Amino acid sequence: MDKKLKILFISSEVEGFSKTGGLADVAKSLPIELRNLGHEVKIITPFYRAINHSEDAEQLFNLVLKTDYSRPDIHFQVHQLDLDGIPVLTIDNAHYFDRDGLYGEDNRAYQDNGERFAFLSLAAIKACDAMDFTPDIIHCNDWHTGLVPYLLKTRYANNARFTNTKTVFTTHNACYQGIFDKSQLNIIPEVGSCMDDRVLENYSYINYLKVGLTYSDKINTVSPNYASELLTPLGSHGMSELFIRRINDFEGILNGCDYNDWNPETDPYIPVNFSSTDISGKEICKHALQKEVGLPNSENPIFGMVCRITDQKGFGLILPMLERFLKHNVQIVIVGSGDPSFTGQLNAIAAHFPDKFKFINIYSNKLAHMVEAGADFFLMPSIFEPCGLNQLYSLAYGTLPIVRAVGGLKDTVLDYDQDPDSANGFVFFDPNPNQLLHILRRALLLYIEHPEEMLRLKTKAMQSHFYWSDAAKHYEHLYYNALKKPYF
């Protein structure tokens, strides 16, 4: 099947405009590669207060969502921005999106997130109709867009524009499900009165992720191994029965890496560019990182980490063993913000080991690039990790990832002890602080005793590539299969 498709891609964040995590990277890179395959793609996302390039936005429409008699109609604007020639349609309503954060502030979610993203789902369909765009595929992403497939099969079931439209729903992280009291769905009154337990749990709560997974024509997640985990009670965050029920419509497609942004040969954030054929510049980047964060100039290995400071990322494993590991001749740099209970402990340990450990309690894109380029190892001991992107960035920069064998980390990192010839990093299995300490010491020993082997391994890592163009072909195949599905 070689039909060129019209694709509407809906995401709560898009790299270059708004971002809190990997979803934004996917929402930028995948549409570009789909466009490169010849498909017509449009993106819809909220017009947040802090959206980048807002001054370039072109206003297209003033639209109105009709609600029931108990509340006033909702007015909003649709602006257009540009992503490498792809139209990015932004939904602008001050009540819902003119806020300091995307989903919350001070580590607290906004109390009306259910209503905010119910509005996004409604507004996205309304905007699609207003711009006279008849999509073959509406690609929904995570719980924020979970109501779109439901609305298309209920409220819009007899709308001629969407008669042949199919939906694909991507779960980027099944831990985040969007569970709200049905009172937040007043702007979609038919949901509140629904007695279908596929929509309402105990007829009181709605799980947006569950709704999206139930009503979409095809569903997927962001790595083959995470897809396998979602079929198990332990790895599915309570959703395994639903994924098993949809097994014939479900697959894992590994995310790619944006090598335009993460390429040591062209990276503008690092002092010296380097490549797998000449890795010498990495040493200069290492000393630049030490200077940037205030560590002594040293040949000791640097273990880097850039992430949200949450339990998911393995800080429950890191903190119990961190001081023991810092007794070795090592340096550690952690960049990120998040859970105050973890950040407080990290600050205290950094104060106790000022020449060995630096914790930068804020996300910095420049520092993220400097860590990837200057560190010798990159730490990702995640409790769960649907795909992971930082291990892909690390491989590109010859920074050996040290990961737990979960999700996409297991799909992309091969352990040195298991197969030294094919390896590109280090892998451990048990979520145990002692197991993490053991593998860190393994990596340290290789660094100290076998520098030539370290150089070979870094070069091997840089030759590992995960292209979005490959992922886009898998999504293209998923779309074509969705189009074959009968209405249900």
Coordinates of N, CA, C and O in Angstrom, one line a residue, residues 273-346:
N273 N 34.3 19.6 18.7 CA 33.5 18.5 18.0 C 34.4 17.3 17.8 O 35.7 17.5 17.7
F274 N 33.8 16.1 17.8 CA 34.6 14.9 17.6 C 33.7 13.9 16.9 O 32.5 14.0 16.8
S275 N 34.4 12.8 16.5 CA 33.6 11.7 15.8 C 34.2 10.4 16.2 O 35.2 10.3 16.9
S276 N 33.6 9.3 15.7 CA 34.1 8.0 16.0 C 35.4 7.7 15.4 O 36.1 6.8 15.8
T277 N 35.8 8.4 14.3 CA 37.1 8.2 13.7 C 38.2 9.0 14.3 O 39.3 8.8 14.1
D278 N 37.8 10.0 15.1 CA 38.7 10.9 15.9 C 38.0 11.3 17.2 O 37.4 12.3 17.2
I279 N 38.2 10.5 18.2 CA 37.5 10.8 19.5 C 38.3 11.6 20.4 O 37.9 11.9 21.6
S280 N 39.4 12.2 20.0 CA 40.3 12.9 20.9 C 39.7 14.1 21.5 O 40.0 14.5 22.6
G281 N 38.7 14.7 20.8 CA 38.1 15.9 21.4 C 37.3 15.7 22.6 O 37.0 16.6 23.3
K282 N 37.0 14.4 22.9 CA 36.1 14.1 24.0 C 36.9 14.4 25.3 O 36.2 14.8 26.3
E283 N 38.2 14.3 25.3 CA 39.0 14.6 26.5 C 38.9 16.1 26.8 O 38.8 16.5 28.0
I284 N 38.9 17.0 25.8 CA 38.8 18.4 26.0 C 37.4 18.7 26.5 O 37.2 19.6 27.4
C285 N 36.4 18.0 26.0 CA 35.0 18.2 26.5 C 34.9 17.8 28.0 O 34.1 18.4 28.7
K286 N 35.6 16.8 28.4 CA 35.6 16.4 29.8 C 36.2 17.4 30.7 O 35.5 17.8 31.7
H287 N 37.3 18.0 30.3 CA 37.8 19.1 31.2 C 37.0 20.4 31.1 O 36.9 21.1 32.2
A288 N 36.3 20.6 30.0 CA 35.4 21.7 30.0 C 34.2 21.5 30.9 O 33.7 22.5 31.6
L289 N 33.7 20.3 31.0 CA 32.6 20.0 31.9 C 33.0 20.1 33.3 O 32.3 20.7 34.1
Q290 N 34.2 19.7 33.7 CA 34.7 19.8 35.0 C 34.8 21.3 35.4 O 34.4 21.7 36.5
K291 N 35.3 22.1 34.5 CA 35.4 23.5 34.8 C 34.0 24.2 34.9 O 33.8 25.0 35.8
E292 N 33.1 23.8 34.0 CA 31.7 24.4 34.0 C 31.0 24.1 35.3 O 30.3 25.0 35.9
V293 N 31.1 22.9 35.9 CA 30.4 22.6 37.1 C 31.2 22.8 38.4 O 30.7 22.6 39.5
G294 N 32.5 23.1 38.3 CA 33.3 23.4 39.5 C 34.0 22.2 40.1 O 34.2 22.1 41.3
L295 N 34.3 21.2 39.3 CA 35.1 20.0 39.7 C 36.5 20.2 39.4 O 36.9 20.9 38.4
P296 N 37.4 19.6 40.1 CA 38.9 19.7 39.8 C 39.2 19.1 38.5 O 38.6 18.1 38.1
N297 N 40.2 19.6 37.8 CA 40.6 19.0 36.6 C 41.3 17.7 36.9 O 42.3 17.6 37.7
S298 N 40.8 16.6 36.4 CA 41.2 15.3 36.8 C 41.1 14.3 35.7 O 40.2 14.4 34.8
E299 N 41.9 13.2 35.7 CA 41.7 12.1 34.7 C 40.8 11.0 35.2 O 40.5 10.0 34.5
N300 N 40.3 11.2 36.5 CA 39.4 10.2 37.0 C 38.1 10.2 36.1 O 37.7 11.2 35.5
P301 N 37.4 9.0 36.0 CA 36.3 8.9 35.2 C 35.1 9.8 35.7 O 34.9 9.9 37.0
I302 N 34.3 10.4 34.8 CA 33.1 11.1 35.2 C 31.9 10.2 34.9 O 31.8 9.7 33.7
F303 N 31.1 10.1 35.8 CA 29.8 9.4 35.7 C 28.7 10.5 35.6 O 28.5 11.2 36.6
G304 N 28.0 10.6 34.5 CA 27.0 11.7 34.3 C 25.6 11.2 34.4 O 25.3 10.0 34.2
M305 N 24.7 12.1 34.6 CA 23.3 11.8 34.7 C 22.5 13.0 34.4 O 22.8 14.1 35.0
V306 N 21.5 13.0 33.5 CA 20.6 14.1 33.2 C 19.2 13.6 33.1 O 18.9 12.7 32.3
C307 N 18.4 14.0 34.0 CA 17.0 13.4 34.1 C 16.1 14.2 35.0 O 16.6 15.1 35.8
R308 N 14.8 13.9 35.0 CA 14.0 14.3 36.1 C 14.3 13.5 37.4 O 14.6 12.3 37.3
I309 N 14.3 14.2 38.5 CA 14.7 13.6 39.8 C 13.5 12.9 40.4 O 12.7 13.5 41.1
T310 N 13.2 11.7 40.0 CA 12.1 10.9 40.4 C 12.5 9.5 40.8 O 13.5 9.0 40.4
D311 N 11.5 8.9 41.4 CA 11.8 7.5 41.8 C 11.9 6.6 40.6 O 12.7 5.6 40.5
Q312 N 11.2 6.9 39.5 CA 11.3 6.1 38.3 C 12.7 6.0 37.7 O 13.1 5.0 37.2
K313 N 13.5 7.1 37.9 CA 14.8 7.2 37.3 C 15.8 6.5 38.2 O 17.0 6.5 37.8
G314 N 15.4 5.9 39.3 CA 16.3 5.0 40.0 C 17.0 5.7 41.2 O 18.0 5.1 41.8
F315 N 16.5 6.8 41.7 CA 17.1 7.5 42.8 C 17.0 6.7 44.1 O 17.8 6.9 45.1
G316 N 16.0 5.8 44.2 CA 15.9 4.9 45.3 C 17.0 3.9 45.4 O 17.2 3.3 46.4
L317 N 17.6 3.7 44.2 CA 18.8 2.8 44.2 C 20.1 3.6 44.3 O 21.0 3.1 44.9
I318 N 20.1 4.8 43.8 CA 21.3 5.6 43.8 C 21.7 6.1 45.2 O 22.9 5.9 45.6
L319 N 20.7 6.6 45.9 CA 21.1 7.3 47.1 C 21.6 6.4 48.2 O 22.5 6.7 48.9
P320 N 21.1 5.1 48.3 CA 21.7 4.3 49.4 C 23.2 3.9 49.1 O 23.8 3.5 50.1
M321 N 23.6 3.9 47.9 CA 25.0 3.5 47.6 C 25.9 4.6 47.2 O 27.1 4.4 47.0
L322 N 25.4 5.8 47.0 CA 26.2 6.9 46.4 C 27.4 7.2 47.2 O 28.5 7.4 46.6
E323 N 27.3 7.4 48.5 CA 28.5 7.8 49.3 C 29.6 6.7 49.3 O 30.8 7.0 49.3
R324 N 29.1 5.4 49.2 CA 30.1 4.3 49.1 C 30.9 4.4 47.8 O 32.1 4.2 47.8
F325 N 30.2 4.7 46.8 CA 30.9 4.8 45.5 C 31.8 6.0 45.4 O 32.8 6.0 44.8
L326 N 31.4 7.1 46.0 CA 32.2 8.3 46.0 C 33.5 8.1 46.8 O 34.4 9.0 46.7
K327 N 33.7 7.1 47.5 CA 35.0 6.8 48.2 C 36.1 6.4 47.2 O 37.2 6.4 47.5
H328 N 35.6 6.0 46.0 CA 36.6 5.7 44.9 C 37.1 6.9 44.2 O 36.5 8.0 44.4
N329 N 38.1 6.8 43.4 CA 38.6 8.0 42.6 C 37.7 8.2 41.4 O 38.0 7.8 40.3
V330 N 36.6 8.8 41.6 CA 35.6 9.1 40.6 C 35.0 10.5 40.7 O 35.2 11.2 41.8
Q331 N 34.4 11.0 39.7 CA 33.6 12.2 39.8 C 32.2 11.9 39.2 O 32.0 11.1 38.3
I332 N 31.2 12.6 39.8 CA 29.8 12.4 39.4 C 29.2 13.7 39.2 O 29.3 14.6 40.0
V333 N 28.4 13.9 38.1 CA 27.7 15.1 37.8 C 26.2 14.7 37.5 O 26.0 13.9 36.6
I334 N 25.3 15.2 38.3 CA 23.9 14.9 38.0 C 23.2 16.3 37.8 O 23.3 17.2 38.5
V335 N 22.4 16.3 36.7 CA 21.7 17.6 36.3 C 20.2 17.2 36.2 O 19.8 16.3 35.5
G336 N 19.4 18.0 36.9 CA 18.0 17.8 36.8 C 17.2 18.3 38.0 O 17.9 18.7 39.0
S337 N 15.9 18.4 38.0 CA 15.1 18.9 39.1 C 14.0 17.9 39.3 O 13.6 17.1 38.4
G338 N 13.3 18.0 40.4 CA 12.2 17.1 40.7 C 11.9 17.0 42.1 O 11.8 17.9 42.9
D339 N 11.7 15.7 42.6 CA 11.2 15.4 43.9 C 12.1 16.0 45.0 O 13.3 15.6 45.1
P340 N 11.5 16.9 45.8 CA 12.3 17.5 46.9 C 13.0 16.6 47.9 O 14.0 16.9 48.4
S341 N 12.3 15.4 48.1 CA 12.9 14.5 49.1 C 14.2 13.9 48.5 O 15.1 13.6 49.3
F342 N 14.3 13.8 47.2 CA 15.6 13.3 46.6 C 16.6 14.4 46.4 O 17.8 14.3 46.7
T343 N 16.1 15.6 45.9 CA 17.0 16.7 45.7 C 17.7 17.2 47.0 O 18.9 17.5 47.0
G344 N 17.0 17.1 48.1 CA 17.6 17.5 49.4 C 18.7 16.6 49.8 O 19.8 17.0 50.2
Q345 N 18.5 15.3 49.6 CA 19.6 14.3 49.9 C 20.8 14.5 48.9 O 22.0 14.4 49.4
L346 N 20.5 14.7 47.7 CA 21.6 14.9 46.7 C 22.4 16.2 47.0 O 23.7 16.2 47.0

